[in-house]
Amino acid sequence: MTTLTSPAIEYDLEIDLVTRFFQVLSDPTRVRIIELLLDGEQNVSELVHGLGVPQARVSSHLACLRWCGYIGTRREGKFIYYRITDPRVSELMQLARTIMAGNAEAIASCLRLNEETA
Amino acid sequence: MTTLTSPAIEYDLEIDLVTRFFQVLSDPTRVRIIELLLDGEQNVSELVHGLGVPQARVSSHLACLRWCGYIGTRREGKFIYYRITDPRVSELMQLARTIMAGNAEAIASCLRLNEETA
DNA sequence: TGGTCATATCTGATTATAAAGATATATCAT
DNA sequence: ATGATATATCTTTATAATCAGATATGACCA
């Protein structure tokens, strides 16, 4: 076997879901937003301040998280408050950190492309 | 507040780790490899067959997963066997699926860019 | 109604990721 | 040594995600 590639089971749609689920968590701004919201509801201005990134960027990441059901909103006058909707998100982050704990240095320089650090 | 962006806490390195951790799981081929390996050790040829994707691609994704400590290897003659090193990876995948279960349709069309499906 | 503040969306440019395909390394058998 | 098989790496090229900045919407207040 040199290069080929038999038919195998046809592409699984469920895998794409899992993939996207994790992809949402693979952006630093989004992860930081989640961390902030795990400490309690915040409106956009508060998040912008807490994150230190431009408002447009925060909004677009919030849109992503919201669209995917990680977070929910509530309007109060001019302000829109965001919150984590599923408490298990907290579990997920904890579990990830636990797993990571062992091989943090490795992950830091991972990702198959930038292997200069090795 | 229109666009600005106060200093805030300086950029957290740990967040980048978490981000990368999840990023590894945000590629369909890598997720499929993990799923396969959760059922037991396999060598590259078996994976190539099971996945139905070119060998070079499988190898490069394996390199990524290995580099990041998700999987380990063992040589047996010409063959190299890969296995999941941390059993908690299984927990992680289960938890992700559980959380996803509720908002699968949403995630399917998420990611902030391709919102045509909406 | 006009103005201001909070938030959301759009457009183009930049950067990061992944795919293809060729080629290299390593092990075994003859 | 030679050839064959298994696996890894490299070099483009293509694609997809992110960002910045401008602009739009929507609520409140004077």
PDB file of C-alpha atoms (C1' of nucleotides) in Angstrom:
ATOM      1  CA  MET A   1       0.000   0.000   0.000  1.00  0.00           C
ATOM      2  CA  THR A   2       1.588   3.219  -1.087  1.00  0.00           C
ATOM      3  CA  THR A   3      -1.001   5.916  -1.430  1.00  0.00           C
ATOM      4  CA  LEU A   4      -4.397   4.453  -1.981  1.00  0.00           C
ATOM      5  CA  THR A   5      -7.379   4.682  -0.080  1.00  0.00           C
ATOM      6  CA  SER A   6     -10.203   2.226  -0.269  1.00  0.00           C
ATOM      7  CA  PRO A   7     -13.851   3.268  -0.126  1.00  0.00           C
ATOM      8  CA  ALA A   8     -14.489   2.670   3.598  1.00  0.00           C
ATOM      9  CA  ILE A   9     -17.594   3.883   5.335  1.00  0.00           C
ATOM     10  CA  GLU A  10     -19.027   6.947   3.672  1.00  0.00           C
ATOM     11  CA  TYR A  11     -18.386  10.254   5.278  1.00  0.00           C
ATOM     12  CA  ASP A  12     -20.056  10.677   8.619  1.00  0.00           C
ATOM     13  CA  LEU A  13     -22.080  13.805   9.158  1.00  0.00           C
ATOM     14  CA  GLU A  14     -22.004  13.454  12.905  1.00  0.00           C
ATOM     15  CA  ILE A  15     -18.239  13.818  12.822  1.00  0.00           C
ATOM     16  CA  ASP A  16     -18.626  17.208  11.205  1.00  0.00           C
ATOM     17  CA  LEU A  17     -20.810  18.278  14.086  1.00  0.00           C
ATOM     18  CA  VAL A  18     -18.251  17.266  16.670  1.00  0.00           C
ATOM     19  CA  THR A  19     -15.609  18.997  14.618  1.00  0.00           C
ATOM     20  CA  ARG A  20     -17.508  22.230  14.502  1.00  0.00           C
ATOM     21  CA  PHE A  21     -18.369  21.991  18.137  1.00  0.00           C
ATOM     22  CA  PHE A  22     -14.692  21.976  18.975  1.00  0.00           C
ATOM     23  CA  GLN A  23     -13.850  24.516  16.331  1.00  0.00           C
ATOM     24  CA  VAL A  24     -15.980  27.046  18.142  1.00  0.00           C
ATOM     25  CA  LEU A  25     -13.715  26.522  21.136  1.00  0.00           C
ATOM     26  CA  SER A  26     -10.551  26.902  19.121  1.00  0.00           C
ATOM     27  CA  ASP A  27     -10.348  30.664  19.065  1.00  0.00           C
ATOM     28  CA  PRO A  28      -8.753  32.554  21.953  1.00  0.00           C
ATOM     29  CA  THR A  29     -11.286  35.351  22.022  1.00  0.00           C
ATOM     30  CA  ARG A  30     -14.172  32.916  22.158  1.00  0.00           C
ATOM     31  CA  VAL A  31     -12.549  30.878  24.912  1.00  0.00           C
ATOM     32  CA  ARG A  32     -11.930  34.015  26.902  1.00  0.00           C
ATOM     33  CA  ILE A  33     -15.535  35.061  26.468  1.00  0.00           C
ATOM     34  CA  ILE A  34     -16.675  31.702  27.760  1.00  0.00           C
ATOM     35  CA  GLU A  35     -14.367  31.937  30.742  1.00  0.00           C
ATOM     36  CA  LEU A  36     -15.675  35.381  31.578  1.00  0.00           C
ATOM     37  CA  LEU A  37     -19.273  34.300  31.257  1.00  0.00           C
ATOM     38  CA  LEU A  38     -18.700  31.263  33.424  1.00  0.00           C
ATOM     39  CA  ASP A  39     -18.233  33.762  36.241  1.00  0.00           C
ATOM     40  CA  GLY A  40     -21.624  35.233  35.515  1.00  0.00           C
ATOM     41  CA  GLU A  41     -23.695  37.165  33.033  1.00  0.00           C
ATOM     42  CA  GLN A  42     -22.140  40.210  31.344  1.00  0.00           C
ATOM     43  CA  ASN A  43     -23.209  42.722  28.758  1.00  0.00           C
ATOM     44  CA  VAL A  44     -21.219  43.493  25.641  1.00  0.00           C
ATOM     45  CA  SER A  45     -19.581  46.630  26.967  1.00  0.00           C
ATOM     46  CA  GLU A  46     -18.363  44.794  30.010  1.00  0.00           C
ATOM     47  CA  LEU A  47     -16.979  42.047  27.829  1.00  0.00           C
ATOM     48  CA  VAL A  48     -15.283  44.517  25.524  1.00  0.00           C
ATOM     49  CA  HIS A  49     -13.631  46.088  28.504  1.00  0.00           C
ATOM     50  CA  GLY A  50     -12.712  42.794  30.110  1.00  0.00           C
ATOM     51  CA  LEU A  51     -11.265  41.393  26.916  1.00  0.00           C
ATOM     52  CA  GLY A  52      -9.548  44.497  25.639  1.00  0.00           C
ATOM     53  CA  VAL A  53     -10.449  43.823  22.029  1.00  0.00           C
ATOM     54  CA  PRO A  54     -12.482  45.954  19.608  1.00  0.00           C
ATOM     55  CA  GLN A  55     -16.238  45.860  19.997  1.00  0.00           C
ATOM     56  CA  ALA A  56     -16.906  44.636  16.472  1.00  0.00           C
ATOM     57  CA  ARG A  57     -14.727  41.639  17.089  1.00  0.00           C
ATOM     58  CA  VAL A  58     -16.395  40.828  20.352  1.00  0.00           C
ATOM     59  CA  SER A  59     -19.799  41.078  18.751  1.00  0.00           C
ATOM     60  CA  SER A  60     -18.917  38.782  15.935  1.00  0.00           C
ATOM     61  CA  HIS A  61     -17.538  36.151  18.272  1.00  0.00           C
ATOM     62  CA  LEU A  62     -20.594  36.482  20.451  1.00  0.00           C
ATOM     63  CA  ALA A  63     -22.715  35.928  17.377  1.00  0.00           C
ATOM     64  CA  CYS A  64     -20.833  32.719  16.696  1.00  0.00           C
ATOM     65  CA  LEU A  65     -21.195  31.426  20.229  1.00  0.00           C
ATOM     66  CA  ARG A  66     -24.819  32.377  20.345  1.00  0.00           C
ATOM     67  CA  TRP A  67     -25.626  30.898  16.994  1.00  0.00           C
ATOM     68  CA  CYS A  68     -24.151  27.631  18.162  1.00  0.00           C
ATOM     69  CA  GLY A  69     -26.118  27.625  21.369  1.00  0.00           C
ATOM     70  CA  TYR A  70     -23.246  28.060  23.802  1.00  0.00           C
ATOM     71  CA  ILE A  71     -24.632  31.299  25.103  1.00  0.00           C
ATOM     72  CA  GLY A  72     -27.948  33.091  25.351  1.00  0.00           C
ATOM     73  CA  THR A  73     -29.005  36.718  25.566  1.00  0.00           C
ATOM     74  CA  ARG A  74     -31.343  38.966  27.445  1.00  0.00           C
ATOM     75  CA  ARG A  75     -31.979  42.604  26.677  1.00  0.00           C
ATOM     76  CA  GLU A  76     -32.151  45.195  29.423  1.00  0.00           C
ATOM     77  CA  GLY A  77     -32.656  48.649  28.063  1.00  0.00           C
ATOM     78  CA  LYS A  78     -29.774  49.534  25.811  1.00  0.00           C
ATOM     79  CA  PHE A  79     -27.704  46.659  27.065  1.00  0.00           C
ATOM     80  CA  ILE A  80     -27.642  43.066  25.973  1.00  0.00           C
ATOM     81  CA  TYR A  81     -26.556  40.552  28.530  1.00  0.00           C
ATOM     82  CA  TYR A  82     -24.936  37.278  27.578  1.00  0.00           C
ATOM     83  CA  ARG A  83     -24.803  34.140  29.675  1.00  0.00           C
ATOM     84  CA  ILE A  84     -23.730  30.526  29.405  1.00  0.00           C
ATOM     85  CA  THR A  85     -26.787  28.421  28.727  1.00  0.00           C
ATOM     86  CA  ASP A  86     -25.458  24.946  29.389  1.00  0.00           C
ATOM     87  CA  PRO A  87     -23.721  24.323  32.724  1.00  0.00           C
ATOM     88  CA  ARG A  88     -21.888  21.375  31.260  1.00  0.00           C
ATOM     89  CA  VAL A  89     -19.727  23.801  29.331  1.00  0.00           C
ATOM     90  CA  SER A  90     -17.977  24.413  32.606  1.00  0.00           C
ATOM     91  CA  GLU A  91     -17.321  20.698  33.016  1.00  0.00           C
ATOM     92  CA  LEU A  92     -15.960  20.571  29.513  1.00  0.00           C
ATOM     93  CA  MET A  93     -13.458  23.318  30.113  1.00  0.00           C
ATOM     94  CA  GLN A  94     -12.323  21.717  33.344  1.00  0.00           C
ATOM     95  CA  LEU A  95     -11.897  18.354  31.734  1.00  0.00           C
ATOM     96  CA  ALA A  96      -9.927  19.871  28.891  1.00  0.00           C
ATOM     97  CA  ARG A  97      -7.612  21.596  31.329  1.00  0.00           C
ATOM     98  CA  THR A  98      -7.098  18.384  33.253  1.00  0.00           C
ATOM     99  CA  ILE A  99      -6.157  16.456  30.154  1.00  0.00           C
ATOM    100  CA  MET A 100      -3.940  19.282  28.984  1.00  0.00           C
ATOM    101  CA  ALA A 101      -2.141  19.545  32.281  1.00  0.00           C
ATOM    102  CA  GLY A 102       0.133  16.664  31.448  1.00  0.00           C
ATOM    103  CA  ASN A 103       1.271  17.715  28.030  1.00  0.00           C
ATOM    104  CA  ALA A 104       0.972  21.467  28.065  1.00  0.00           C
ATOM    105  CA  GLU A 105       4.421  22.173  26.646  1.00  0.00           C
ATOM    106  CA  ALA A 106       3.765  19.816  23.770  1.00  0.00           C
ATOM    107  CA  ILE A 107       0.462  21.391  22.872  1.00  0.00           C
ATOM    108  CA  ALA A 108       2.001  24.818  23.061  1.00  0.00           C
ATOM    109  CA  SER A 109       4.209  24.069  20.112  1.00  0.00           C
ATOM    110  CA  CYS A 110       1.905  21.725  18.286  1.00  0.00           C
ATOM    111  CA  LEU A 111      -0.383  22.082  15.337  1.00  0.00           C
ATOM    112  CA  ARG A 112       1.722  20.357  12.740  1.00  0.00           C
ATOM    113  CA  LEU A 113       2.650  23.568  10.955  1.00  0.00           C
ATOM    114  CA  ASN A 114       4.805  25.619  13.228  1.00  0.00           C
ATOM    115  CA  GLU A 115       7.305  23.037  14.285  1.00  0.00           C
ATOM    116  CA  GLU A 116      10.154  25.509  14.442  1.00  0.00           C
ATOM    117  CA  THR A 117       9.927  25.482  18.199  1.00  0.00           C
ATOM    118  CA  ALA A 118      10.851  21.831  18.368  1.00  0.00           C
TER     119      ALA A 118
ATOM    120  CA  MET B   1     -18.290  53.295  24.284  1.00  0.00           C
ATOM    121  CA  THR B   2     -18.061  52.889  20.560  1.00  0.00           C
ATOM    122  CA  THR B   3     -14.951  50.998  19.614  1.00  0.00           C
ATOM    123  CA  LEU B   4     -12.313  51.258  22.237  1.00  0.00           C
ATOM    124  CA  THR B   5     -10.774  48.818  24.268  1.00  0.00           C
ATOM    125  CA  SER B   6      -9.066  49.436  27.538  1.00  0.00           C
ATOM    126  CA  PRO B   7      -5.858  47.682  28.544  1.00  0.00           C
ATOM    127  CA  ALA B   8      -7.408  44.873  30.649  1.00  0.00           C
ATOM    128  CA  ILE B   9      -5.428  41.943  31.885  1.00  0.00           C
ATOM    129  CA  GLU B  10      -2.525  41.161  29.620  1.00  0.00           C
ATOM    130  CA  TYR B  11      -2.924  38.305  27.254  1.00  0.00           C
ATOM    131  CA  ASP B  12      -3.167  34.966  28.917  1.00  0.00           C
ATOM    132  CA  LEU B  13      -0.896  32.240  27.653  1.00  0.00           C
ATOM    133  CA  GLU B  14      -2.958  29.532  29.234  1.00  0.00           C
ATOM    134  CA  ILE B  15      -5.870  30.516  27.027  1.00  0.00           C
ATOM    135  CA  ASP B  16      -3.767  29.818  23.969  1.00  0.00           C
ATOM    136  CA  LEU B  17      -3.127  26.345  25.279  1.00  0.00           C
ATOM    137  CA  VAL B  18      -6.800  25.603  25.719  1.00  0.00           C
ATOM    138  CA  THR B  19      -7.451  27.044  22.299  1.00  0.00           C
ATOM    139  CA  ARG B  20      -4.907  24.825  20.655  1.00  0.00           C
ATOM    140  CA  PHE B  21      -6.097  21.854  22.603  1.00  0.00           C
ATOM    141  CA  PHE B  22      -9.530  22.268  21.067  1.00  0.00           C
ATOM    142  CA  GLN B  23      -8.167  23.204  17.704  1.00  0.00           C
ATOM    143  CA  VAL B  24      -6.591  19.783  17.423  1.00  0.00           C
ATOM    144  CA  LEU B  25     -10.077  18.354  17.756  1.00  0.00           C
ATOM    145  CA  SER B  26     -11.542  20.656  15.144  1.00  0.00           C
ATOM    146  CA  ASP B  27     -10.561  18.691  12.081  1.00  0.00           C
ATOM    147  CA  PRO B  28     -12.742  15.837  10.833  1.00  0.00           C
ATOM    148  CA  THR B  29      -9.889  13.538   9.941  1.00  0.00           C
ATOM    149  CA  ARG B  30      -8.321  13.941  13.356  1.00  0.00           C
ATOM    150  CA  VAL B  31     -11.606  13.354  15.140  1.00  0.00           C
ATOM    151  CA  ARG B  32     -12.194  10.241  13.078  1.00  0.00           C
ATOM    152  CA  ILE B  33      -8.725   8.980  13.931  1.00  0.00           C
ATOM    153  CA  ILE B  34      -9.433   9.473  17.596  1.00  0.00           C
ATOM    154  CA  GLU B  35     -12.736   7.657  17.323  1.00  0.00           C
ATOM    155  CA  LEU B  36     -11.075   4.745  15.595  1.00  0.00           C
ATOM    156  CA  LEU B  37      -8.291   4.561  18.137  1.00  0.00           C
ATOM    157  CA  LEU B  38     -10.736   4.678  21.023  1.00  0.00           C
ATOM    158  CA  ASP B  39     -11.792   1.236  19.842  1.00  0.00           C
ATOM    159  CA  GLY B  40      -8.225   0.034  20.134  1.00  0.00           C
ATOM    160  CA  GLU B  41      -4.734   0.332  18.765  1.00  0.00           C
ATOM    161  CA  GLN B  42      -4.271   0.435  14.981  1.00  0.00           C
ATOM    162  CA  ASN B  43      -1.360   0.789  12.615  1.00  0.00           C
ATOM    163  CA  VAL B  44      -1.200   3.399   9.891  1.00  0.00           C
ATOM    164  CA  SER B  45      -2.264   1.098   7.082  1.00  0.00           C
ATOM    165  CA  GLU B  46      -5.321   0.055   8.998  1.00  0.00           C
ATOM    166  CA  LEU B  47      -6.178   3.674   9.674  1.00  0.00           C
ATOM    167  CA  VAL B  48      -5.682   4.634   6.044  1.00  0.00           C
ATOM    168  CA  HIS B  49      -8.051   1.870   5.072  1.00  0.00           C
ATOM    169  CA  GLY B  50     -10.556   2.689   7.777  1.00  0.00           C
ATOM    170  CA  LEU B  51     -10.587   6.374   6.966  1.00  0.00           C
ATOM    171  CA  GLY B  52     -10.441   6.149   3.199  1.00  0.00           C
ATOM    172  CA  VAL B  53      -8.110   9.125   2.869  1.00  0.00           C
ATOM    173  CA  PRO B  54      -4.606   9.289   1.357  1.00  0.00           C
ATOM    174  CA  GLN B  55      -1.749   7.973   3.452  1.00  0.00           C
ATOM    175  CA  ALA B  56       0.189  11.228   3.472  1.00  0.00           C
ATOM    176  CA  ARG B  57      -2.772  13.010   4.947  1.00  0.00           C
ATOM    177  CA  VAL B  58      -3.290  10.396   7.615  1.00  0.00           C
ATOM    178  CA  SER B  59       0.364  10.555   8.557  1.00  0.00           C
ATOM    179  CA  SER B  60       0.396  14.277   8.889  1.00  0.00           C
ATOM    180  CA  HIS B  61      -2.674  14.282  11.096  1.00  0.00           C
ATOM    181  CA  LEU B  62      -1.171  11.495  13.162  1.00  0.00           C
ATOM    182  CA  ALA B  63       1.924  13.609  13.568  1.00  0.00           C
ATOM    183  CA  CYS B  64      -0.218  16.441  14.879  1.00  0.00           C
ATOM    184  CA  LEU B  65      -2.066  14.257  17.351  1.00  0.00           C
ATOM    185  CA  ARG B  66       1.111  12.608  18.484  1.00  0.00           C
ATOM    186  CA  TRP B  67       3.020  15.808  18.818  1.00  0.00           C
ATOM    187  CA  CYS B  68       0.275  17.109  21.066  1.00  0.00           C
ATOM    188  CA  GLY B  69       0.262  14.028  23.228  1.00  0.00           C
ATOM    189  CA  TYR B  70      -3.174  12.712  22.319  1.00  0.00           C
ATOM    190  CA  ILE B  71      -1.742   9.520  20.954  1.00  0.00           C
ATOM    191  CA  GLY B  72       1.371   7.410  21.316  1.00  0.00           C
ATOM    192  CA  THR B  73       3.183   4.960  19.073  1.00  0.00           C
ATOM    193  CA  ARG B  74       4.807   1.607  19.174  1.00  0.00           C
ATOM    194  CA  ARG B  75       6.789   0.027  16.370  1.00  0.00           C
ATOM    195  CA  GLU B  76       6.304  -3.611  15.415  1.00  0.00           C
ATOM    196  CA  GLY B  77       8.443  -4.557  12.482  1.00  0.00           C
ATOM    197  CA  LYS B  78       7.452  -2.485   9.506  1.00  0.00           C
ATOM    198  CA  PHE B  79       4.308  -1.306  11.183  1.00  0.00           C
ATOM    199  CA  ILE B  80       3.735   1.541  13.567  1.00  0.00           C
ATOM    200  CA  TYR B  81       0.836   1.217  15.919  1.00  0.00           C
ATOM    201  CA  TYR B  82      -0.980   4.213  17.329  1.00  0.00           C
ATOM    202  CA  ARG B  83      -3.040   4.300  20.483  1.00  0.00           C
ATOM    203  CA  ILE B  84      -4.844   6.805  22.669  1.00  0.00           C
ATOM    204  CA  THR B  85      -2.623   7.633  25.611  1.00  0.00           C
ATOM    205  CA  ASP B  86      -5.074   9.381  27.905  1.00  0.00           C
ATOM    206  CA  PRO B  87      -8.325   7.562  28.705  1.00  0.00           C
ATOM    207  CA  ARG B  88      -9.976  10.854  29.587  1.00  0.00           C
ATOM    208  CA  VAL B  89     -10.068  11.679  25.895  1.00  0.00           C
ATOM    209  CA  SER B  90     -12.954   9.275  25.717  1.00  0.00           C
ATOM    210  CA  GLU B  91     -14.777  11.172  28.454  1.00  0.00           C
ATOM    211  CA  LEU B  92     -14.153  14.394  26.616  1.00  0.00           C
ATOM    212  CA  MET B  93     -15.707  13.140  23.409  1.00  0.00           C
ATOM    213  CA  GLN B  94     -18.720  11.807  25.264  1.00  0.00           C
ATOM    214  CA  LEU B  95     -19.241  15.043  27.109  1.00  0.00           C
ATOM    215  CA  ALA B  96     -18.970  17.018  23.898  1.00  0.00           C
ATOM    216  CA  ARG B  97     -21.590  14.823  22.271  1.00  0.00           C
ATOM    217  CA  THR B  98     -23.891  15.227  25.230  1.00  0.00           C
ATOM    218  CA  ILE B  99     -23.670  18.993  25.136  1.00  0.00           C
ATOM    219  CA  MET B 100     -24.070  19.013  21.391  1.00  0.00           C
ATOM    220  CA  ALA B 101     -27.119  16.803  21.453  1.00  0.00           C
ATOM    221  CA  GLY B 102     -29.398  19.716  22.263  1.00  0.00           C
ATOM    222  CA  ASN B 103     -28.290  22.158  19.622  1.00  0.00           C
ATOM    223  CA  ALA B 104     -26.979  19.975  16.850  1.00  0.00           C
ATOM    224  CA  GLU B 105     -28.837  21.739  14.037  1.00  0.00           C
ATOM    225  CA  ALA B 106     -27.524  25.085  15.190  1.00  0.00           C
ATOM    226  CA  ILE B 107     -23.943  23.943  15.288  1.00  0.00           C
ATOM    227  CA  ALA B 108     -24.309  22.378  11.902  1.00  0.00           C
ATOM    228  CA  SER B 109     -24.788  25.758  10.304  1.00  0.00           C
ATOM    229  CA  CYS B 110     -22.672  27.797  12.651  1.00  0.00           C
ATOM    230  CA  LEU B 111     -19.249  29.293  12.505  1.00  0.00           C
ATOM    231  CA  ARG B 112     -20.143  32.871  11.919  1.00  0.00           C
ATOM    232  CA  LEU B 113     -19.085  32.882   8.291  1.00  0.00           C
ATOM    233  CA  ASN B 114     -21.220  30.494   6.339  1.00  0.00           C
ATOM    234  CA  GLU B 115     -24.614  31.574   7.475  1.00  0.00           C
ATOM    235  CA  GLU B 116     -26.222  30.899   4.115  1.00  0.00           C
ATOM    236  CA  THR B 117     -27.834  27.808   5.533  1.00  0.00           C
ATOM    237  CA  ALA B 118     -29.767  29.845   8.049  1.00  0.00           C
TER     238      ALA B 118
ATOM    239  C1'  DT C   1     -37.124  64.846  16.226  1.00  0.00           C
ATOM    240  C1'  DG C   2     -32.197  64.740  16.890  1.00  0.00           C
ATOM    241  C1'  DG C   3     -28.497  63.049  19.304  1.00  0.00           C
ATOM    242  C1'  DT C   4     -26.006  59.697  21.739  1.00  0.00           C
ATOM    243  C1'  DC C   5     -24.750  55.322  23.365  1.00  0.00           C
ATOM    244  C1'  DA C   6     -24.846  50.092  22.838  1.00  0.00           C
ATOM    245  C1'  DT C   7     -24.617  46.517  19.742  1.00  0.00           C
ATOM    246  C1'  DA C   8     -24.586  44.230  15.233  1.00  0.00           C
ATOM    247  C1'  DT C   9     -23.253  43.576  10.465  1.00  0.00           C
ATOM    248  C1'  DC C  10     -20.640  44.155   6.155  1.00  0.00           C
ATOM    249  C1'  DT C  11     -16.486  44.457   3.052  1.00  0.00           C
ATOM    250  C1'  DG C  12     -11.914  43.760   1.794  1.00  0.00           C
ATOM    251  C1'  DA C  13      -7.241  42.355   3.179  1.00  0.00           C
ATOM    252  C1'  DT C  14      -4.324  39.223   5.768  1.00  0.00           C
ATOM    253  C1'  DT C  15      -3.135  35.102   7.760  1.00  0.00           C
ATOM    254  C1'  DA C  16      -3.625  30.316   9.092  1.00  0.00           C
ATOM    255  C1'  DT C  17      -4.960  25.512   7.832  1.00  0.00           C
ATOM    256  C1'  DA C  18      -5.471  21.826   5.025  1.00  0.00           C
ATOM    257  C1'  DA C  19      -5.065  19.266   0.756  1.00  0.00           C
ATOM    258  C1'  DA C  20      -2.367  17.123  -3.208  1.00  0.00           C
ATOM    259  C1'  DG C  21       1.258  15.063  -4.965  1.00  0.00           C
ATOM    260  C1'  DA C  22       6.051  14.005  -5.034  1.00  0.00           C
ATOM    261  C1'  DT C  23       9.716  12.260  -2.527  1.00  0.00           C
ATOM    262  C1'  DA C  24      12.365  10.628   1.440  1.00  0.00           C
ATOM    263  C1'  DT C  25      13.347   7.248   5.264  1.00  0.00           C
ATOM    264  C1'  DA C  26      13.131   2.896   7.444  1.00  0.00           C
ATOM    265  C1'  DT C  27      12.407  -2.007   7.856  1.00  0.00           C
ATOM    266  C1'  DC C  28      12.223  -6.442   6.170  1.00  0.00           C
ATOM    267  C1'  DA C  29      12.967 -10.275   2.815  1.00  0.00           C
ATOM    268  C1'  DT C  30      15.657 -12.271  -0.947  1.00  0.00           C
TER     269       DT C  30
ATOM    270  C1'  DA D   1      23.051  -4.949  -1.955  1.00  0.00           C
ATOM    271  C1'  DT D   2      18.182  -4.834  -4.174  1.00  0.00           C
ATOM    272  C1'  DG D   3      13.548  -4.439  -4.147  1.00  0.00           C
ATOM    273  C1'  DA D   4       9.220  -4.034  -1.867  1.00  0.00           C
ATOM    274  C1'  DT D   5       6.256  -2.305   1.665  1.00  0.00           C
ATOM    275  C1'  DA D   6       5.122   0.980   5.542  1.00  0.00           C
ATOM    276  C1'  DT D   7       5.372   5.420   7.122  1.00  0.00           C
ATOM    277  C1'  DA D   8       6.947  10.296   7.278  1.00  0.00           C
ATOM    278  C1'  DT D   9       8.015  14.750   5.350  1.00  0.00           C
ATOM    279  C1'  DC D  10       8.230  18.557   2.079  1.00  0.00           C
ATOM    280  C1'  DT D  11       6.485  21.937  -1.328  1.00  0.00           C
ATOM    281  C1'  DT D  12       3.263  24.105  -3.419  1.00  0.00           C
ATOM    282  C1'  DT D  13      -1.576  25.482  -4.014  1.00  0.00           C
ATOM    283  C1'  DA D  14      -6.297  26.159  -2.442  1.00  0.00           C
ATOM    284  C1'  DT D  15      -9.485  27.337   1.065  1.00  0.00           C
ATOM    285  C1'  DA D  16     -11.273  29.030   5.132  1.00  0.00           C
ATOM    286  C1'  DA D  17     -10.979  31.918   9.453  1.00  0.00           C
ATOM    287  C1'  DT D  18      -9.738  36.218  11.445  1.00  0.00           C
ATOM    288  C1'  DC D  19      -9.126  40.982  11.639  1.00  0.00           C
ATOM    289  C1'  DA D  20      -9.712  46.060  11.004  1.00  0.00           C
ATOM    290  C1'  DG D  21     -12.389  49.598   9.971  1.00  0.00           C
ATOM    291  C1'  DA D  22     -16.574  51.569   8.336  1.00  0.00           C
ATOM    292  C1'  DT D  23     -21.314  51.585   8.658  1.00  0.00           C
ATOM    293  C1'  DA D  24     -25.930  50.145  10.077  1.00  0.00           C
ATOM    294  C1'  DT D  25     -29.619  49.223  13.580  1.00  0.00           C
ATOM    295  C1'  DG D  26     -31.948  49.914  17.776  1.00  0.00           C
ATOM    296  C1'  DA D  27     -32.938  51.973  22.336  1.00  0.00           C
ATOM    297  C1'  DC D  28     -32.987  55.787  25.214  1.00  0.00           C
ATOM    298  C1'  DC D  29     -33.002  60.769  26.515  1.00  0.00           C
ATOM    299  C1'  DA D  30     -33.319  65.815  25.871  1.00  0.00           C
TER     300       DA D  30
END
